[in-house]
Coordinates of C-alpha atoms in Angstrom, one line a residue:
M12 CA -60.0 -174.0 114.0
L13 CA -56.4 -174.7 112.9
R14 CA -54.7 -172.9 115.9
A15 CA -57.1 -175.2 117.9
I16 CA -56.2 -178.4 115.8
A17 CA -52.6 -177.4 116.5
S18 CA -52.9 -177.1 120.1
T19 CA -54.4 -180.6 120.4
I20 CA -51.6 -182.1 118.5
N21 CA -48.8 -180.2 121.0
M22 CA -50.9 -181.7 123.9
S23 CA -50.1 -185.2 122.0
K24 CA -46.6 -184.7 122.9
E25 CA -47.1 -183.5 126.7
S26 CA -49.1 -186.3 128.5
P27 CA -49.9 -184.3 131.7
N28 CA -51.3 -181.7 129.6
R29 CA -53.5 -184.3 127.4
L30 CA -54.4 -185.7 131.0
K31 CA -55.5 -182.5 132.4
H32 CA -57.3 -181.7 128.9
F33 CA -59.3 -184.7 129.2
S34 CA -60.2 -184.3 132.6
A35 CA -61.8 -180.8 131.8
L36 CA -63.6 -181.9 128.8
K37 CA -65.4 -184.7 130.7
S38 CA -66.4 -182.1 133.5
K39 CA -67.6 -179.4 130.8
Y40 CA -69.7 -182.4 128.9
Q41 CA -70.9 -184.2 132.0
A42 CA -69.1 -187.4 131.4
T43 CA -67.2 -187.7 134.5
Q44 CA -68.4 -191.3 135.3
Y45 CA -66.5 -192.4 132.5
Q46 CA -63.8 -194.1 134.6
D47 CA -61.2 -194.2 131.7
S48 CA -58.8 -191.1 131.7
S49 CA -56.2 -192.2 128.9
P50 CA -55.9 -189.8 126.2
A51 CA -56.0 -192.8 124.0
S52 CA -59.8 -193.3 124.7
L53 CA -62.5 -192.7 121.9
L54 CA -64.0 -190.4 124.5
Y55 CA -61.3 -188.2 124.8
L56 CA -61.6 -187.9 120.7
I57 CA -65.4 -187.3 120.8
L58 CA -65.3 -184.4 123.2
R59 CA -62.5 -182.8 121.6
K60 CA -64.5 -183.0 118.2
V61 CA -67.5 -181.3 119.8
D62 CA -65.5 -178.7 121.6
L63 CA -64.0 -177.7 118.0
D64 CA -67.6 -177.6 116.7
I65 CA -67.0 -180.2 114.6
E66 CA -70.1 -182.9 113.7
L67 CA -70.2 -186.0 115.3
S68 CA -70.7 -189.1 113.0
E69 CA -73.6 -191.6 113.8
L70 CA -71.1 -194.5 115.1
E71 CA -69.6 -191.8 117.8
F72 CA -73.1 -191.4 119.0
N73 CA -74.0 -194.9 119.2
W74 CA -70.6 -195.2 121.3
L75 CA -71.7 -192.7 123.8
Q76 CA -75.1 -194.5 124.1
E77 CA -73.4 -197.8 124.5
H78 CA -71.5 -196.3 127.3
Q79 CA -74.5 -194.7 128.7
L80 CA -73.0 -191.2 128.5
F81 CA -76.9 -189.7 128.1
E82 CA -76.1 -186.6 129.9
T83 CA -73.0 -185.9 127.4
I84 CA -75.2 -187.1 124.5
E85 CA -77.9 -184.1 125.8
V86 CA -75.2 -181.2 126.3
I87 CA -73.8 -182.3 122.7
W88 CA -77.1 -182.2 121.1
L89 CA -78.1 -178.9 122.7
Q90 CA -74.4 -177.2 121.4
Q91 CA -74.8 -178.9 117.8
F92 CA -78.5 -177.4 117.9
K93 CA -77.6 -173.7 118.9
M94 CA -74.8 -174.0 115.9
G95 CA -77.3 -174.9 113.5
E96 CA -79.7 -172.2 114.6
S97 CA -76.8 -169.6 114.1
K98 CA -76.5 -170.8 110.3
R99 CA -80.1 -170.9 109.9
L100 CA -80.4 -167.2 111.7
E101 CA -78.0 -166.2 108.6
A102 CA -79.6 -167.7 106.0
E103 CA -83.3 -166.0 106.9
F104 CA -81.4 -162.6 107.2
S105 CA -80.1 -163.1 103.7
D106 CA -83.1 -164.2 102.6
L107 CA -85.1 -160.9 104.1
K108 CA -82.6 -158.8 102.6
T109 CA -83.0 -160.2 99.2
K110 CA -86.6 -160.0 99.4
Y111 CA -87.1 -156.5 100.4
K112 CA -84.2 -155.3 98.3
V113 CA -81.5 -154.4 100.7
A114 CA -78.1 -153.5 99.4
K115 CA -75.4 -156.5 98.9
N116 CA -72.9 -154.5 101.0
W117 CA -75.2 -154.0 104.0
E118 CA -73.8 -155.6 107.2
S119 CA -74.7 -159.4 107.2
S120 CA -74.1 -160.1 110.9
V121 CA -77.5 -161.6 112.7
G122 CA -76.8 -158.7 115.6
S123 CA -77.5 -156.2 112.9
V124 CA -80.1 -153.5 113.5
L125 CA -81.8 -154.1 110.5
Y126 CA -82.5 -157.7 110.7
P127 CA -85.4 -157.2 113.7
I128 CA -87.1 -154.6 111.6
L129 CA -87.2 -156.8 108.3
W130 CA -88.6 -159.7 110.4
K131 CA -91.2 -157.4 112.0
L132 CA -92.0 -156.2 108.7
E133 CA -92.2 -160.1 107.1
S134 CA -94.5 -161.1 110.4
E135 CA -96.4 -158.0 110.9
N136 CA -96.6 -156.1 107.5
T137 CA -96.0 -153.1 109.2
L138 CA -93.5 -150.7 110.7
T139 CA -93.3 -147.7 112.9
D140 CA -92.3 -144.2 111.8
L141 CA -88.8 -144.6 113.5
E142 CA -88.3 -148.0 111.8
V143 CA -89.0 -146.6 108.8
K144 CA -86.9 -143.0 109.5
L145 CA -84.2 -145.3 110.1
L146 CA -84.3 -147.0 106.8
Q147 CA -84.5 -143.8 105.2
D148 CA -81.5 -142.6 107.0
N149 CA -79.5 -145.8 105.6
N150 CA -80.5 -145.0 102.1
L151 CA -82.5 -147.9 101.8
T152 CA -84.9 -146.5 99.4
Q153 CA -85.7 -149.6 97.8
T154 CA -86.8 -151.2 101.0
V155 CA -88.7 -148.0 102.3
A156 CA -90.8 -147.9 98.6
I157 CA -91.8 -151.6 99.5
V158 CA -93.0 -150.8 103.0
Q159 CA -95.3 -148.0 101.2
E160 CA -96.6 -150.5 99.0
I161 CA -97.3 -153.0 101.8
K162 CA -99.1 -150.3 104.1
C163 CA -101.1 -149.3 100.8
F164 CA -101.8 -152.8 99.9
A165 CA -103.0 -153.2 103.7
D166 CA -105.1 -150.0 103.4
L167 CA -106.6 -151.0 100.4
K168 CA -107.7 -154.3 101.8
E169 CA -109.3 -152.6 104.6
K170 CA -111.1 -149.9 102.6
Y171 CA -112.5 -152.6 100.0
Q172 CA -113.0 -155.4 103.0
A173 CA -110.4 -157.8 101.8
T174 CA -108.5 -158.4 104.9
K175 CA -109.0 -162.2 104.8
Y176 CA -107.1 -162.8 102.3
Q177 CA -103.4 -163.3 104.0
D178 CA -100.7 -162.5 101.4
S179 CA -99.5 -158.9 102.0
S180 CA -97.0 -158.8 99.1
P181 CA -97.4 -156.2 96.5
H182 CA -96.7 -158.7 94.1
S183 CA -100.3 -160.3 94.8
P184 CA -102.7 -160.0 91.6
L185 CA -105.0 -158.5 94.6
Y186 CA -102.8 -155.7 94.9
K187 CA -103.4 -154.5 91.5
I188 CA -107.2 -155.4 91.4
L189 CA -107.6 -153.3 94.4
Q190 CA -105.6 -150.4 93.0
K191 CA -108.1 -150.7 89.8
L192 CA -111.2 -150.6 92.2
D193 CA -109.7 -147.4 93.8
T194 CA -109.2 -145.5 90.2
E195 CA -112.8 -146.7 89.5
A196 CA -111.4 -148.8 86.7
S197 CA -113.1 -151.8 84.9
L198 CA -112.0 -154.8 85.7
S199 CA -111.1 -158.0 83.1
D200 CA -112.9 -161.2 83.2
F201 CA -109.8 -162.9 84.9
E202 CA -109.7 -160.3 87.6
Y203 CA -113.3 -161.0 88.6
E204 CA -112.9 -164.3 88.5
W205 CA -110.1 -164.1 90.7
L206 CA -112.0 -162.3 93.6
L207 CA -115.0 -165.2 93.3
N208 CA -112.5 -167.5 93.5
H209 CA -111.0 -166.0 96.8
E210 CA -114.9 -165.2 98.1
L211 CA -113.8 -161.7 98.1
F212 CA -117.7 -160.8 97.8
E213 CA -117.2 -157.6 99.3
A214 CA -114.9 -156.8 97.3
I215 CA -116.9 -157.9 94.1
E216 CA -120.2 -156.0 95.4
I217 CA -118.2 -152.6 95.4
F218 CA -116.9 -153.2 91.8
E219 CA -120.4 -153.8 90.6
K220 CA -121.7 -150.7 92.2
Q221 CA -118.8 -149.0 90.4
E222 CA -119.6 -150.8 87.0
S223 CA -123.3 -149.3 87.5
V224 CA -122.0 -146.2 87.6
R225 CA -119.9 -146.0 85.1
Q226 CA -122.7 -147.8 82.7
A227 CA -125.1 -144.7 83.6
K228 CA -121.7 -142.4 82.7
V229 CA -122.0 -144.1 79.5
T230 CA -124.9 -143.1 78.7
Q231 CA -124.6 -139.8 80.0
L232 CA -121.6 -138.9 78.1
K233 CA -123.5 -140.3 74.9
N234 CA -126.3 -138.1 75.4
K235 CA -124.1 -135.4 76.3
Y236 CA -121.9 -135.6 73.1
Q237 CA -124.5 -136.4 70.8
A238 CA -123.7 -140.2 70.5
S239 CA -126.9 -141.9 72.0
Q240 CA -127.4 -143.2 68.3
H241 CA -124.7 -145.6 68.8
P242 CA -125.1 -148.7 70.1
D243 CA -122.0 -149.3 72.2
T244 CA -122.8 -149.2 76.1
S245 CA -119.6 -151.1 77.0
L246 CA -117.1 -149.8 79.3
S247 CA -114.2 -150.9 77.4
G248 CA -115.4 -149.8 74.2
Q249 CA -113.7 -147.3 71.5
L250 CA -116.4 -145.0 72.2
Y251 CA -116.4 -144.6 76.0
Q252 CA -112.7 -144.4 75.9
I253 CA -113.2 -141.2 73.3
L254 CA -116.0 -139.7 75.0
Q255 CA -114.1 -139.8 78.0
K256 CA -111.0 -138.0 76.7
I257 CA -113.4 -135.3 75.5
D258 CA -115.4 -135.1 78.8
A259 CA -111.6 -134.5 80.4
D260 CA -110.9 -132.0 78.3
K261 CA -108.5 -133.6 76.4
K262 CA -107.5 -133.4 72.5
I263 CA -108.4 -136.3 70.6
I264 CA -106.2 -137.7 68.1
Y265 CA -106.5 -138.1 64.4
S266 CA -107.6 -142.0 64.9
E267 CA -110.0 -141.5 67.1
I268 CA -111.7 -138.6 64.7
Y269 CA -111.3 -141.2 61.9
W270 CA -112.9 -143.7 64.2
L271 CA -115.6 -141.4 65.0
E272 CA -116.3 -140.7 60.9
Q273 CA -116.3 -144.1 60.3
Q274 CA -119.5 -144.4 63.1
G275 CA -121.2 -141.4 61.6
L276 CA -120.8 -139.2 64.7
T277 CA -120.0 -136.1 62.9
E278 CA -122.0 -134.2 65.5
T279 CA -119.7 -135.9 68.1
I280 CA -116.5 -134.5 66.1
A281 CA -118.2 -130.9 66.1
I282 CA -118.1 -131.0 69.8
A283 CA -114.9 -132.3 70.3
K284 CA -113.4 -129.7 67.9
E285 CA -115.3 -126.9 69.4
L286 CA -113.9 -127.7 72.7
E287 CA -110.7 -127.8 71.6
R288 CA -110.9 -124.5 70.1
K289 CA -112.1 -123.1 73.3
R290 CA -109.2 -124.4 75.2
E291 CA -106.8 -123.0 72.6
F292 CA -108.8 -119.5 73.1
I293 CA -108.3 -119.7 76.7
A294 CA -104.6 -120.7 76.6
L295 CA -104.2 -117.9 73.7
K296 CA -106.0 -115.4 76.4
A297 CA -103.2 -116.5 79.1
K298 CA -100.5 -116.0 76.6
Y299 CA -101.1 -112.9 75.2
K300 CA -102.4 -111.0 78.1
A301 CA -105.9 -111.2 77.9
S302 CA -107.5 -113.4 80.3
Q303 CA -109.5 -110.5 81.9
Y304 CA -111.8 -110.9 78.4
Q305 CA -114.8 -112.8 79.4
D306 CA -116.1 -114.4 76.4
S307 CA -114.4 -117.5 75.8
S308 CA -116.3 -119.0 72.5
P309 CA -114.3 -119.3 69.8
T310 CA -116.7 -117.4 67.6
S311 CA -115.2 -114.4 69.1
Y312 CA -113.1 -111.8 66.9
L313 CA -110.5 -111.9 69.8
Y314 CA -109.9 -115.4 68.9
T315 CA -109.3 -114.7 65.2
I316 CA -106.8 -112.1 66.3
L317 CA -105.0 -113.8 69.1
R318 CA -104.6 -116.8 66.3
K319 CA -103.2 -114.5 63.7
L320 CA -100.8 -113.1 66.3
D321 CA -99.5 -116.6 67.4
S322 CA -98.6 -117.4 63.8
E323 CA -96.9 -114.1 63.4
T324 CA -99.1 -112.7 61.1
H325 CA -99.4 -108.8 61.3
L326 CA -102.4 -107.7 62.9
N327 CA -104.1 -104.8 60.9
E328 CA -105.6 -101.7 61.9
Q329 CA -109.0 -103.1 62.4
D330 CA -107.2 -105.8 64.6
I331 CA -105.7 -102.8 66.7
N332 CA -108.7 -101.0 67.0
Y333 CA -110.8 -104.0 68.3
L334 CA -108.1 -104.5 71.0
R335 CA -108.1 -100.8 72.0
Q336 CA -111.8 -101.0 72.4
S337 CA -111.6 -104.3 74.5
Q338 CA -109.4 -102.6 76.6
L339 CA -106.4 -104.9 76.0
P340 CA -103.3 -103.1 76.0
G341 CA -101.0 -105.4 77.2
T342 CA -101.9 -107.6 74.2
I343 CA -101.5 -104.6 72.0
E344 CA -97.9 -104.2 73.6
I345 CA -97.2 -107.7 73.0
A346 CA -98.3 -107.8 69.1
N347 CA -96.3 -104.5 68.5
E348 CA -93.0 -105.9 70.3
K349 CA -93.6 -109.3 67.9
Y350 CA -94.2 -107.5 65.2
A351 CA -91.3 -105.0 65.4
S352 CA -89.0 -108.0 66.2
L353 CA -89.8 -109.5 62.8
L354 CA -89.1 -106.5 61.1
K355 CA -85.6 -106.1 62.8
S356 CA -85.1 -109.6 62.1
K357 CA -85.7 -108.8 58.1
I358 CA -83.5 -105.8 58.1
V359 CA -80.6 -108.3 59.6
S360 CA -81.6 -110.6 56.7
E361 CA -80.9 -107.5 54.3
V362 CA -84.6 -107.8 53.3
V363 CA -86.0 -103.9 52.3
L364 CA -88.8 -103.0 54.1
S365 CA -91.5 -101.6 52.6
D366 CA -92.9 -97.9 53.1
L367 CA -95.8 -99.4 54.9
E368 CA -93.4 -101.2 57.2
I369 CA -91.3 -97.8 57.7
D370 CA -94.3 -96.0 58.7
W371 CA -95.5 -98.5 61.0
L372 CA -92.1 -98.3 62.7
R373 CA -92.2 -94.2 62.9
T374 CA -96.3 -94.6 64.3
N375 CA -95.1 -96.7 67.2
E376 CA -92.0 -94.9 67.7
Y377 CA -89.3 -97.3 66.8
E378 CA -87.0 -95.0 65.6
D379 CA -83.8 -97.2 66.6
I380 CA -85.0 -99.9 64.0
I381 CA -85.8 -97.2 61.4
I382 CA -82.3 -96.1 61.5
L383 CA -80.8 -99.5 61.5
A384 CA -83.1 -100.3 58.5
Q385 CA -82.0 -97.1 56.6
H386 CA -78.0 -97.8 57.3
K387 CA -78.6 -101.4 56.2
H388 CA -80.0 -100.7 53.0
F389 CA -77.8 -98.0 52.4
T390 CA -75.1 -99.8 52.5
A391 CA -76.7 -102.3 50.0
L392 CA -77.6 -99.5 47.8
K393 CA -74.2 -98.3 47.8
R394 CA -73.0 -102.0 46.5
K395 CA -75.6 -102.0 44.0
Y396 CA -74.7 -98.3 42.6
R397 CA -70.9 -99.1 43.1
L398 CA -70.3 -96.5 45.3
A399 CA -67.4 -97.3 47.2
D400 CA -66.8 -94.2 49.2
P401 CA -66.7 -95.0 52.7
S402 CA -67.2 -91.3 53.7
L403 CA -70.4 -90.8 51.6
P404 CA -73.1 -89.3 54.1
L405 CA -76.4 -90.9 54.6
E406 CA -78.2 -88.0 53.3
P407 CA -79.2 -86.8 50.7
F408 CA -77.6 -89.9 48.9
Y409 CA -79.9 -92.5 50.3
A410 CA -83.1 -90.3 49.7
I411 CA -81.7 -90.4 46.2
M412 CA -80.8 -94.1 45.6
V413 CA -84.6 -94.9 47.1
K414 CA -86.2 -92.6 44.6
L415 CA -84.2 -94.1 41.8
E416 CA -85.3 -97.7 43.1
K417 CA -88.7 -96.5 43.3
K418 CA -88.3 -95.0 39.9
E419 CA -89.2 -91.6 41.1
R420 CA -87.8 -88.5 39.5
L421 CA -85.4 -86.6 41.4
D422 CA -86.2 -83.1 42.4
P423 CA -83.8 -80.2 41.2
K424 CA -82.1 -79.9 44.5
L425 CA -81.2 -83.6 44.7
V426 CA -80.0 -83.5 40.9
L427 CA -77.7 -80.3 42.1
Q428 CA -76.4 -82.6 44.9
L429 CA -75.3 -85.4 42.9
M430 CA -73.6 -82.8 40.4
E431 CA -71.8 -81.2 43.3
E432 CA -70.6 -84.6 44.0
D433 CA -69.2 -85.2 40.2
L434 CA -71.6 -88.2 40.5
L435 CA -73.5 -87.3 37.0
S436 CA -70.4 -86.1 34.9
R437 CA -68.3 -89.4 35.6
G438 CA -70.9 -91.6 35.0
G439 CA -71.5 -94.8 37.0
E440 CA -74.6 -96.8 38.2
I441 CA -76.2 -94.0 40.0
A442 CA -75.7 -91.6 36.8
L443 CA -77.0 -94.5 34.6
A444 CA -80.0 -95.2 36.9
Y445 CA -80.8 -91.4 36.9
Y446 CA -80.3 -90.8 33.1
R447 CA -82.6 -93.7 32.2
L448 CA -85.2 -92.6 34.7
E449 CA -85.3 -89.4 32.9
A450 CA -85.2 -91.2 29.5
E451 CA -88.3 -93.2 30.3
F452 CA -90.2 -90.0 31.9
Y453 CA -89.7 -88.1 28.0
E454 CA -90.8 -91.1 26.5
Q455 CA -94.4 -91.2 28.6
E456 CA -94.6 -87.7 28.1
L457 CA -94.4 -88.0 24.6
S458 CA -97.0 -90.7 25.1
R459 CA -99.3 -88.6 27.4
T460 CA -99.0 -85.2 25.3
G461 CA -97.8 -85.9 21.8
H462 CA -95.4 -83.4 21.8
K463 CA -92.3 -84.5 19.7
W464 CA -89.7 -82.3 20.8
N465 CA -90.0 -85.2 23.7
I466 CA -88.2 -87.5 21.2
P467 CA -84.9 -85.8 21.1
T468 CA -84.7 -85.1 24.6
A469 CA -85.6 -88.7 25.4
S470 CA -83.2 -90.2 23.3
G471 CA -80.4 -87.8 24.9
Y472 CA -81.0 -89.2 27.8
W473 CA -81.1 -93.0 26.6
R474 CA -77.6 -92.4 25.1
K475 CA -76.5 -90.9 28.6
A476 CA -77.8 -94.2 29.8
D477 CA -75.9 -96.5 27.8
E478 CA -78.8 -97.5 25.9
P479 CA -78.2 -96.0 22.6
E480 CA -80.5 -99.1 21.2
Q481 CA -83.2 -97.3 22.9
A482 CA -82.3 -94.3 21.2
L483 CA -82.2 -95.6 17.7
K484 CA -85.2 -97.5 18.7
L485 CA -87.1 -94.3 19.7
T486 CA -85.8 -92.0 16.6
N487 CA -86.5 -94.5 14.1
L488 CA -89.6 -92.6 12.6
D489 CA -90.9 -91.2 9.4
L490 CA -89.4 -87.7 9.3
N491 CA -91.7 -86.8 6.5
R492 CA -94.5 -86.8 9.0
V493 CA -92.6 -84.3 11.1
N494 CA -93.1 -80.7 10.1
D495 CA -90.4 -78.9 11.9
S496 CA -87.1 -78.7 10.5
N497 CA -85.5 -77.9 13.5
L498 CA -87.0 -80.8 15.1
K499 CA -86.0 -82.8 12.3
S500 CA -82.4 -82.0 12.4
A501 CA -82.5 -82.4 16.5
I502 CA -83.7 -85.9 15.7
L503 CA -81.1 -86.8 13.2
V504 CA -78.3 -85.4 15.4
T505 CA -79.5 -87.7 18.5
R506 CA -79.9 -90.5 16.2
G507 CA -76.4 -90.3 14.7
A508 CA -75.0 -89.8 18.0
A509 CA -76.5 -93.1 18.9
F510 CA -75.1 -94.7 15.8
R511 CA -71.8 -93.4 16.9
D512 CA -72.0 -94.3 20.3
M513 CA -72.5 -98.2 18.8
Y514 CA -69.4 -97.4 16.3
N515 CA -71.5 -97.3 13.4
L516 CA -70.0 -94.4 12.0
D517 CA -71.2 -94.8 8.3
D518 CA -75.1 -94.3 9.6
A519 CA -73.9 -91.6 12.0
E520 CA -72.4 -89.6 9.2
T521 CA -75.4 -89.6 6.9
C522 CA -77.6 -88.7 10.0
A523 CA -75.0 -85.6 10.4
K524 CA -75.3 -84.4 7.0
K525 CA -79.2 -84.9 6.8
A526 CA -79.4 -82.7 9.8
M527 CA -77.4 -79.9 8.7
E528 CA -79.7 -79.8 5.5
Y529 CA -82.8 -79.7 7.7
Q530 CA -80.8 -77.0 9.9
P531 CA -77.7 -75.7 8.6
D532 CA -77.3 -72.7 11.2
S533 CA -77.3 -75.4 14.1
H534 CA -73.7 -75.8 15.8
Q535 CA -75.2 -79.4 16.6
P536 CA -74.9 -81.5 13.5
Y537 CA -71.4 -79.9 12.8
T538 CA -70.3 -80.9 16.3
L539 CA -71.4 -84.5 15.9
M540 CA -69.5 -84.5 12.5
G541 CA -66.5 -83.3 13.9
A542 CA -66.5 -86.0 16.3
I543 CA -67.0 -88.7 13.9
C544 CA -63.9 -87.4 11.9
Y545 CA -61.9 -87.6 14.9
D546 CA -63.5 -91.2 15.6
K547 CA -62.2 -92.1 12.2
Y548 CA -58.6 -90.7 13.0
D549 CA -59.3 -88.1 10.3
Y550 CA -58.0 -85.1 12.8
E551 CA -57.6 -82.0 9.9
Q552 CA -61.2 -83.2 8.5
G553 CA -62.7 -83.2 11.9
N554 CA -61.3 -79.7 12.8
Y555 CA -62.6 -78.4 9.9
W556 CA -66.0 -79.5 11.0
F557 CA -65.6 -78.2 14.6
E558 CA -64.6 -74.9 13.3
Q559 CA -67.9 -74.5 11.5
A560 CA -69.8 -75.7 14.8
I561 CA -67.8 -72.6 16.4
Q562 CA -68.7 -70.5 13.6
R563 CA -72.6 -71.3 14.2
G564 CA -72.7 -70.8 17.8
A565 CA -70.6 -73.9 19.6
E566 CA -68.5 -73.4 22.7
T567 CA -65.0 -74.3 22.7
K568 CA -65.2 -75.8 25.7
D569 CA -68.4 -78.1 24.4
I570 CA -65.8 -79.0 21.3
D571 CA -63.0 -79.7 23.7
A572 CA -65.4 -82.1 25.8
E573 CA -66.5 -83.9 22.5
I574 CA -62.7 -84.4 21.7
K575 CA -61.9 -85.5 25.2
R576 CA -64.7 -88.0 24.8
V577 CA -63.2 -89.6 21.6
F578 CA -59.8 -90.2 23.7
R579 CA -61.8 -92.1 26.7
S580 CA -63.4 -94.3 23.8
T581 CA -60.5 -94.8 21.8
K582 CA -59.0 -98.2 22.7
D583 CA -56.2 -98.2 20.2
E584 CA -53.4 -97.0 22.5
N585 CA -51.4 -96.0 19.2
K586 CA -54.1 -93.8 17.6
R587 CA -54.7 -92.2 21.1
H588 CA -50.8 -91.4 21.3
E589 CA -51.1 -89.7 17.5
A590 CA -54.1 -88.1 18.6
A591 CA -52.3 -86.8 21.8
E592 CA -49.4 -85.5 19.9
Y593 CA -51.5 -83.7 16.9
L594 CA -53.6 -81.6 19.4
L595 CA -50.6 -80.7 21.4
K596 CA -48.7 -79.5 18.1
K597 CA -51.8 -77.9 17.3
D598 CA -52.3 -75.7 20.5
S599 CA -50.5 -77.1 23.4
K600 CA -52.0 -74.5 25.8
R601 CA -55.7 -75.5 24.9
Y602 CA -54.9 -79.2 24.7
A603 CA -52.5 -79.4 27.7
W604 CA -54.6 -82.1 29.0
A605 CA -53.6 -84.3 26.2
K606 CA -50.3 -84.6 27.9
S607 CA -51.4 -87.4 30.3
Y608 CA -52.6 -89.2 27.3
L609 CA -48.8 -89.6 25.7
K610 CA -47.7 -90.6 29.4
K611 CA -50.5 -93.2 29.8
T612 CA -49.4 -94.7 26.3
S613 CA -45.6 -94.4 27.2
D614 CA -46.4 -96.5 30.6
N615 CA -48.2 -99.1 28.7
R616 CA -45.2 -99.3 26.2
K617 CA -42.6 -99.8 29.1

């Protein structure tokens, strides 16, 4: 338009051009009868405005009428009507796009192919398949959804004889009412009144027929589920809603069960729970490959078995036998796999499997899990018994430690294997456990047989188990009631040794001397006395008693073993050094082992 105005301005500068332009405008707008051809004429201004689609004022129309330019007025009106109509088309297209949820970035030109489709949808409430496909191809999903709803609404109006209602918008109250009728849902009082007010009597008749059927359904459900004594027959009542759920094989929730309890409908609750168990049974049969089992009654033993299986409870032999008799190998396989997996997870969590669990794995040929269990348990037992040697073989030491854990005595072969590995002589947790087990065994034998020679034997094992208090407790008895002098001596020797273990050397010496009185020819009291003297650092006196012991049959190596034990138990480095020097001076060849204690003392002083 700016270009047009600029052109007009230029014309004013060129009179010949203005004259030509005025003449052309008069011809175009049928105003040639107007004689004045001067560009200064008001007609020239009017025609120029019209030609530029500028709206004329009332004054300008009055001037045209005064000069009887009626044909010109008619042409101008027609042109301005077309201009207004174009704007109206654009506005209508915009409204239709908004109504039918067309994206804002869609082409807004009235020449768009979308315009006639929306117009047709607005006027006829239907589109062809080709037109719907065009909308889909252009991703107008919301528009397509509205089209489908309009079609659905039209179909429902046809189905329920409500076509005389003209509004086709899915937002109409009728659409929701007809949807309810189509699902046979009850209408509210408001919705029923709405149909009456719009004289849709055919739809009302259909609703009343549905209501009659539903009313009969209420009665039927109440009878079926033992609730006929309840007065409520309402279709919108709580009872009908609950009975519908039960009849649809749906689980009722706690609040609904509570309501039934409050109404005294215990039989209804029992039926609902029975149906729920039946549903669960059917689901469990499908889950655990037992669907071929025909009986679906919750009273079936299979139901109990499958519930145990689902709760990760191990099936017993009776359960497995029932599954075998019922020819359900798939269920047995699942049960075995679940239990094997459970046992494996226990092993990984360092839980020790029981003998029964190991036997089950062996019976069902899960050797790999048994091996895993043994290695895991072996590792844990090695930690417990402080066996740090990584090369220690699984067998026989796993079997040994398992027996010790179960407090079972070791057979001679296993004891020999412990001795071969020097695991008894050098002490340690495994030796202590073995000695403790032996001590308990001989105490039990004492109780079982009354044989008193088990007393010094058990006491000796308690000492080796590093529990001298137990030895003292066991040997604390009235020796006057013991007739055998040799037994009295043996008890006193082991009791004195226990006192010595606890560094109670005076009581130990008393026991040793009494033992000599009861059995003067036995070397054991004298060996004990020599060791006590060494503990007191009285080496000369100790040697005297050791010599007495040798004269009575003691082996030199046993004497030396006692002396070595004194060295190991002595905490005073200076005293140990002094004893080592004494022994080497006495017999450097026999006591060559004492040199190591000299070196240790020397190293410590540095």
